[in-house]
PDB file of C-alpha atoms in Angstrom:
ATOM      1  CA  GLU L 205     -32.501  10.761  53.448  1.00  0.00           C
ATOM      2  CA  LEU L 206     -34.366  12.617  50.001  1.00  0.00           C
ATOM      3  CA  PHE L 207     -33.944   9.274  48.379  1.00  0.00           C
ATOM      4  CA  VAL L 208     -36.294   7.239  50.617  1.00  0.00           C
ATOM      5  CA  LEU L 209     -38.717  10.483  50.971  1.00  0.00           C
ATOM      6  CA  GLU L 210     -38.405  10.721  47.165  1.00  0.00           C
ATOM      7  CA  ARG L 211     -38.485   7.571  46.128  1.00  0.00           C
ATOM      8  CA  TYR L 212     -40.117   5.388  48.419  1.00  0.00           C
ATOM      9  CA  LEU L 213     -42.170   7.076  50.821  1.00  0.00           C
ATOM     10  CA  LEU L 214     -43.620   9.466  48.384  1.00  0.00           C
ATOM     11  CA  ALA L 215     -45.025   6.759  46.181  1.00  0.00           C
ATOM     12  CA  GLN L 216     -46.892   5.017  49.138  1.00  0.00           C
ATOM     13  CA  LEU L 217     -47.792   7.222  51.465  1.00  0.00           C
ATOM     14  CA  PRO L 218     -50.037  11.605  50.546  1.00  0.00           C
ATOM     15  CA  PRO L 219     -47.344  14.235  50.671  1.00  0.00           C
ATOM     16  CA  ALA L 220     -48.803  15.182  54.320  1.00  0.00           C
ATOM     17  CA  ASP L 221     -48.225  11.356  55.564  1.00  0.00           C
ATOM     18  CA  ALA L 222     -44.805  10.749  53.866  1.00  0.00           C
ATOM     19  CA  ALA L 223     -43.568  14.356  55.663  1.00  0.00           C
ATOM     20  CA  ALA L 224     -44.498  13.156  59.004  1.00  0.00           C
ATOM     21  CA  ALA L 225     -42.908   9.647  58.511  1.00  0.00           C
ATOM     22  CA  TRP L 226     -39.657  12.093  57.946  1.00  0.00           C
ATOM     23  CA  LEU L 227     -38.231  12.465  61.956  1.00  0.00           C
ATOM     24  CA  GLY L 228     -34.217  12.367  61.079  1.00  0.00           C
ATOM     25  CA  PRO L 229     -34.102  16.723  61.018  1.00  0.00           C
ATOM     26  CA  LEU L 230     -35.818  16.366  64.619  1.00  0.00           C
ATOM     27  CA  GLY L 231     -32.955  14.499  66.269  1.00  0.00           C
ATOM     28  CA  ALA L 232     -35.483  11.445  66.317  1.00  0.00           C
ATOM     29  CA  PRO L 233     -33.648   7.548  66.975  1.00  0.00           C
ATOM     30  CA  LYS L 234     -34.830   6.553  63.595  1.00  0.00           C
ATOM     31  CA  ASP L 235     -35.296   8.484  60.875  1.00  0.00           C
ATOM     32  CA  PHE L 236     -38.677   7.414  59.389  1.00  0.00           C
ATOM     33  CA  GLU L 237     -41.274   6.266  60.673  1.00  0.00           C
ATOM     34  CA  VAL L 238     -44.415   4.678  59.510  1.00  0.00           C
ATOM     35  CA  GLY L 239     -46.739   3.166  62.240  1.00  0.00           C
ATOM     36  CA  ARG L 240     -44.417  -0.366  63.243  1.00  0.00           C
ATOM     37  CA  ILE L 241     -41.566   0.017  60.339  1.00  0.00           C
ATOM     38  CA  SER L 242     -38.872   2.427  61.229  1.00  0.00           C
ATOM     39  CA  ILE L 243     -35.609   3.350  58.204  1.00  0.00           C
ATOM     40  CA  GLU L 244     -32.336   4.735  59.066  1.00  0.00           C
ATOM     41  CA  ALA L 245     -30.910   6.120  56.348  1.00  0.00           C
ATOM     42  CA  LYS L 246     -27.016   6.207  55.398  1.00  0.00           C
ATOM     43  CA  ALA L 247     -25.269   7.710  52.738  1.00  0.00           C
ATOM     44  CA  ARG L 248     -21.400   6.622  51.703  1.00  0.00           C
ATOM     45  CA  ARG L 249     -19.410   6.858  48.984  1.00  0.00           C
ATOM     46  CA  GLY L 250     -18.823   3.991  46.551  1.00  0.00           C
ATOM     47  CA  GLY L 251     -15.384   3.709  46.531  1.00  0.00           C
ATOM     48  CA  ALA L 252     -14.788   4.075  50.415  1.00  0.00           C
ATOM     49  CA  THR L 253     -14.718   0.825  53.069  1.00  0.00           C
ATOM     50  CA  PRO L 254     -17.960  -0.249  52.557  1.00  0.00           C
ATOM     51  CA  PHE L 255     -18.964   0.273  56.611  1.00  0.00           C
ATOM     52  CA  VAL L 256     -21.511   2.943  57.469  1.00  0.00           C
ATOM     53  CA  THR L 257     -21.269   4.853  60.243  1.00  0.00           C
ATOM     54  CA  VAL L 258     -23.091   5.198  62.959  1.00  0.00           C
ATOM     55  CA  ASN L 259     -24.371   7.970  64.177  1.00  0.00           C
ATOM     56  CA  SER L 260     -26.036   5.866  68.440  1.00  0.00           C
ATOM     57  CA  GLU L 261     -27.059   2.089  70.128  1.00  0.00           C
ATOM     58  CA  HIS L 262     -30.665   3.533  68.990  1.00  0.00           C
ATOM     59  CA  GLN L 263     -30.733   3.979  65.996  1.00  0.00           C
ATOM     60  CA  LEU L 264     -30.132   0.623  64.580  1.00  0.00           C
ATOM     61  CA  ASP L 265     -32.302  -0.816  67.951  1.00  0.00           C
ATOM     62  CA  GLU L 266     -35.202  -2.115  66.747  1.00  0.00           C
ATOM     63  CA  SER L 267     -37.167  -1.796  70.303  1.00  0.00           C
ATOM     64  CA  GLY L 268     -40.769   0.151  69.279  1.00  0.00           C
ATOM     65  CA  CYS L 269     -40.423  -1.113  66.004  1.00  0.00           C
ATOM     66  CA  ASP L 270     -41.875  -3.633  64.577  1.00  0.00           C
ATOM     67  CA  THR L 271     -40.108  -4.170  61.442  1.00  0.00           C
ATOM     68  CA  LEU L 272     -36.720  -2.075  60.756  1.00  0.00           C
ATOM     69  CA  TYR L 273     -34.109  -1.186  57.830  1.00  0.00           C
ATOM     70  CA  LEU L 274     -31.374   0.329  56.513  1.00  0.00           C
ATOM     71  CA  TYR L 275     -30.984   1.328  53.222  1.00  0.00           C
ATOM     72  CA  VAL L 276     -27.470   2.655  52.938  1.00  0.00           C
ATOM     73  CA  ALA L 277     -27.094   4.897  49.283  1.00  0.00           C
ATOM     74  CA  GLU L 278     -24.043   5.264  47.171  1.00  0.00           C
ATOM     75  CA  LEU L 279     -23.112   7.907  46.418  1.00  0.00           C
ATOM     76  CA  GLY L 280     -19.668   9.090  43.754  1.00  0.00           C
ATOM     77  CA  GLN L 281     -18.276  12.721  43.657  1.00  0.00           C
ATOM     78  CA  ALA L 282     -19.099  13.083  39.715  1.00  0.00           C
ATOM     79  CA  PRO L 283     -15.987  14.319  37.759  1.00  0.00           C
ATOM     80  CA  VAL L 284     -16.951  17.834  35.838  1.00  0.00           C
ATOM     81  CA  GLY L 285     -19.701  17.285  32.574  1.00  0.00           C
ATOM     82  CA  THR L 286     -21.275  14.484  34.012  1.00  0.00           C
ATOM     83  CA  THR L 287     -23.975  14.172  32.692  1.00  0.00           C
ATOM     84  CA  ALA L 288     -26.187  11.987  35.655  1.00  0.00           C
ATOM     85  CA  ALA L 289     -24.289  15.185  38.072  1.00  0.00           C
ATOM     86  CA  PHE L 290     -26.655  15.543  41.087  1.00  0.00           C
ATOM     87  CA  THR L 291     -26.554  18.686  42.922  1.00  0.00           C
ATOM     88  CA  ILE L 292     -28.311  19.106  46.683  1.00  0.00           C
ATOM     89  CA  THR L 293     -30.337  21.375  45.447  1.00  0.00           C
ATOM     90  CA  ASP L 294     -31.823  18.947  42.518  1.00  0.00           C
ATOM     91  CA  VAL L 295     -33.217  16.052  44.715  1.00  0.00           C
ATOM     92  CA  ALA L 296     -34.454  18.888  47.289  1.00  0.00           C
ATOM     93  CA  ARG L 297     -36.028  21.464  44.057  1.00  0.00           C
ATOM     94  CA  GLN L 298     -37.210  17.488  42.685  1.00  0.00           C
ATOM     95  CA  ILE L 299     -38.760  16.636  46.267  1.00  0.00           C
ATOM     96  CA  SER L 300     -40.487  20.296  46.800  1.00  0.00           C
ATOM     97  CA  GLU L 301     -41.633  19.825  43.234  1.00  0.00           C
ATOM     98  CA  LEU L 302     -43.361  16.409  44.197  1.00  0.00           C
ATOM     99  CA  PHE L 303     -45.327  18.082  47.893  1.00  0.00           C
ATOM    100  CA  ALA L 304     -46.263  21.254  45.706  1.00  0.00           C
ATOM    101  CA  ARG L 305     -49.520  19.558  44.964  1.00  0.00           C
ATOM    102  CA  ASP L 306     -49.790  19.608  49.562  1.00  0.00           C
ATOM    103  CA  GLY L 307     -49.444  22.846  50.560  1.00  0.00           C
ATOM    104  CA  ALA L 308     -49.706  21.942  54.154  1.00  0.00           C
ATOM    105  CA  ALA L 309     -46.901  18.401  54.028  1.00  0.00           C
ATOM    106  CA  LEU L 310     -44.150  21.336  51.638  1.00  0.00           C
ATOM    107  CA  ALA L 311     -44.336  23.717  54.719  1.00  0.00           C
ATOM    108  CA  SER L 312     -42.845  20.309  56.532  1.00  0.00           C
ATOM    109  CA  VAL L 313     -41.110  19.451  54.198  1.00  0.00           C
ATOM    110  CA  GLU L 314     -39.394  22.538  54.189  1.00  0.00           C
ATOM    111  CA  ALA L 315     -38.693  23.408  57.580  1.00  0.00           C
ATOM    112  CA  LEU L 316     -37.264  20.047  57.618  1.00  0.00           C
ATOM    113  CA  LEU L 317     -35.132  20.284  55.477  1.00  0.00           C
ATOM    114  CA  LEU L 318     -34.606  23.256  56.863  1.00  0.00           C
ATOM    115  CA  ALA L 319     -34.168  21.188  60.177  1.00  0.00           C
ATOM    116  CA  ALA L 320     -31.221  19.696  58.682  1.00  0.00           C
ATOM    117  CA  GLY L 321     -29.064  21.498  57.847  1.00  0.00           C
ATOM    118  CA  PHE L 322     -30.220  22.649  54.350  1.00  0.00           C
ATOM    119  CA  ARG L 323     -30.363  26.501  53.206  1.00  0.00           C
ATOM    120  CA  TRP L 324     -31.896  27.274  49.032  1.00  0.00           C
ATOM    121  CA  ALA L 325     -29.604  30.480  49.467  1.00  0.00           C
ATOM    122  CA  ASP L 326     -26.536  28.007  49.895  1.00  0.00           C
ATOM    123  CA  ASP L 327     -23.759  27.097  47.069  1.00  0.00           C
ATOM    124  CA  TYR L 328     -23.164  22.990  46.842  1.00  0.00           C
ATOM    125  CA  THR L 329     -22.003  23.317  43.194  1.00  0.00           C
ATOM    126  CA  ASP L 330     -19.172  22.310  44.193  1.00  0.00           C
ATOM    127  CA  TYR L 331     -20.079  18.713  45.260  1.00  0.00           C
ATOM    128  CA  SER L 332     -22.028  16.592  42.633  1.00  0.00           C
ATOM    129  CA  TRP L 333     -22.659  13.881  42.872  1.00  0.00           C
ATOM    130  CA  VAL L 334     -23.464  10.565  40.505  1.00  0.00           C
ATOM    131  CA  GLU L 335     -25.664   7.316  42.117  1.00  0.00           C
ATOM    132  CA  GLY L 336     -24.280   4.443  42.686  1.00  0.00           C
ATOM    133  CA  LYS L 337     -26.115   0.775  44.033  1.00  0.00           C
ATOM    134  CA  SER L 338     -28.171   1.734  46.952  1.00  0.00           C
ATOM    135  CA  ARG L 339     -29.743  -1.089  49.083  1.00  0.00           C
ATOM    136  CA  PHE L 340     -32.068  -2.208  51.723  1.00  0.00           C
ATOM    137  CA  TYR L 341     -31.043  -4.324  54.997  1.00  0.00           C
ATOM    138  CA  ARG L 342     -33.243  -5.818  56.674  1.00  0.00           C
ATOM    139  CA  VAL L 343     -32.329  -5.416  60.928  1.00  0.00           C
ATOM    140  CA  SER L 344     -33.151  -8.416  62.834  1.00  0.00           C
ATOM    141  CA  GLY L 345     -31.301 -10.937  64.202  1.00  0.00           C
ATOM    142  CA  GLU L 346     -27.537 -11.778  64.177  1.00  0.00           C
ATOM    143  CA  PHE L 347     -27.485  -8.082  62.767  1.00  0.00           C
ATOM    144  CA  PRO L 348     -24.413  -6.838  62.995  1.00  0.00           C
ATOM    145  CA  ARG L 349     -25.076  -3.659  65.324  1.00  0.00           C
ATOM    146  CA  ILE L 350     -25.851  -2.181  69.372  1.00  0.00           C
ATOM    147  CA  ILE L 351     -28.054  -2.801  71.239  1.00  0.00           C
ATOM    148  CA  ALA L 352     -29.074  -0.088  73.146  1.00  0.00           C
ATOM    149  CA  GLY L 353     -30.776  -2.320  75.668  1.00  0.00           C
ATOM    150  CA  GLN L 354     -27.910  -4.460  75.700  1.00  0.00           C
ATOM    151  CA  LEU L 355     -24.812  -2.006  76.884  1.00  0.00           C
ATOM    152  CA  THR L 356     -22.990  -1.512  80.504  1.00  0.00           C
ATOM    153  CA  SER L 357     -24.768   0.745  82.382  1.00  0.00           C
ATOM    154  CA  GLY L 358     -23.262   4.612  81.795  1.00  0.00           C
ATOM    155  CA  VAL L 359     -22.409   3.768  78.485  1.00  0.00           C
ATOM    156  CA  SER L 360     -24.343   5.513  75.694  1.00  0.00           C
ATOM    157  CA  ALA L 361     -24.147   8.046  72.792  1.00  0.00           C
ATOM    158  CA  VAL L 362     -22.284   5.221  71.195  1.00  0.00           C
ATOM    159  CA  ARG L 363     -20.711   5.591  67.072  1.00  0.00           C
ATOM    160  CA  TYR L 364     -19.251   3.172  65.358  1.00  0.00           C
ATOM    161  CA  SER L 365     -18.943   1.638  62.036  1.00  0.00           C
ATOM    162  CA  VAL L 366     -20.809  -1.799  60.320  1.00  0.00           C
ATOM    163  CA  SER L 367     -18.699  -3.767  57.534  1.00  0.00           C
ATOM    164  CA  LEU L 368     -21.838  -4.150  55.137  1.00  0.00           C
ATOM    165  CA  VAL L 369     -20.174  -7.064  54.056  1.00  0.00           C
ATOM    166  CA  ALA L 370     -21.165  -8.705  57.089  1.00  0.00           C
ATOM    167  CA  CYS L 371     -24.762  -6.730  56.097  1.00  0.00           C
ATOM    168  CA  ASP L 372     -25.167  -8.151  53.174  1.00  0.00           C
ATOM    169  CA  PRO L 373     -27.487 -12.384  54.733  1.00  0.00           C
ATOM    170  CA  PHE L 374     -30.278  -8.926  55.315  1.00  0.00           C
ATOM    171  CA  ILE L 375     -30.029  -7.553  52.335  1.00  0.00           C
ATOM    172  CA  VAL L 376     -33.421  -7.104  51.217  1.00  0.00           C
ATOM    173  CA  SER L 377     -35.974  -6.091  47.854  1.00  0.00           C
ATOM    174  CA  ALA L 378     -36.917  -2.534  48.535  1.00  0.00           C
ATOM    175  CA  GLU L 379     -40.177  -3.421  47.733  1.00  0.00           C
ATOM    176  CA  LEU L 380     -40.129  -5.517  51.129  1.00  0.00           C
ATOM    177  CA  VAL L 381     -40.620  -2.152  52.103  1.00  0.00           C
ATOM    178  CA  GLN L 382     -43.837  -1.193  52.560  1.00  0.00           C
TER     179      GLN L 382
END
């Protein structure tokens, strides 16, 4: 979610609007909503099997959206001494610096980081990461997913995995995500 916020939303929106679009820490069905465009963000270990876990039947359901994207970032645990390594604190610090020019937006982002479980006082140095490939997928049509409105009555709170290989036909350029 932090990569989407930093690299895509802040590149296109004023800080206050970017902060307002980040709904994931608040328990919303999609991580980001900008007008009627939604983004669900997932991170996965690059060396793991090529799947992402979807935590509800609403995350990849495009109901209520004009356009829904799935963003997947691959992360690998960084070997000691890797120069490109980063921690969650590093990313949070970069985001805070980008929001610093708008005090109200910075306060919003700080509250969202807290709601997501991030604490400045915590030590995240044991978890250094390197970034691999990141991709956007357009969720539509035959995209592999569960849709809330198609579940049998009484079924809810579904958690499932989606094969990224099956999602390959839906890859879109990051420039299209606007």
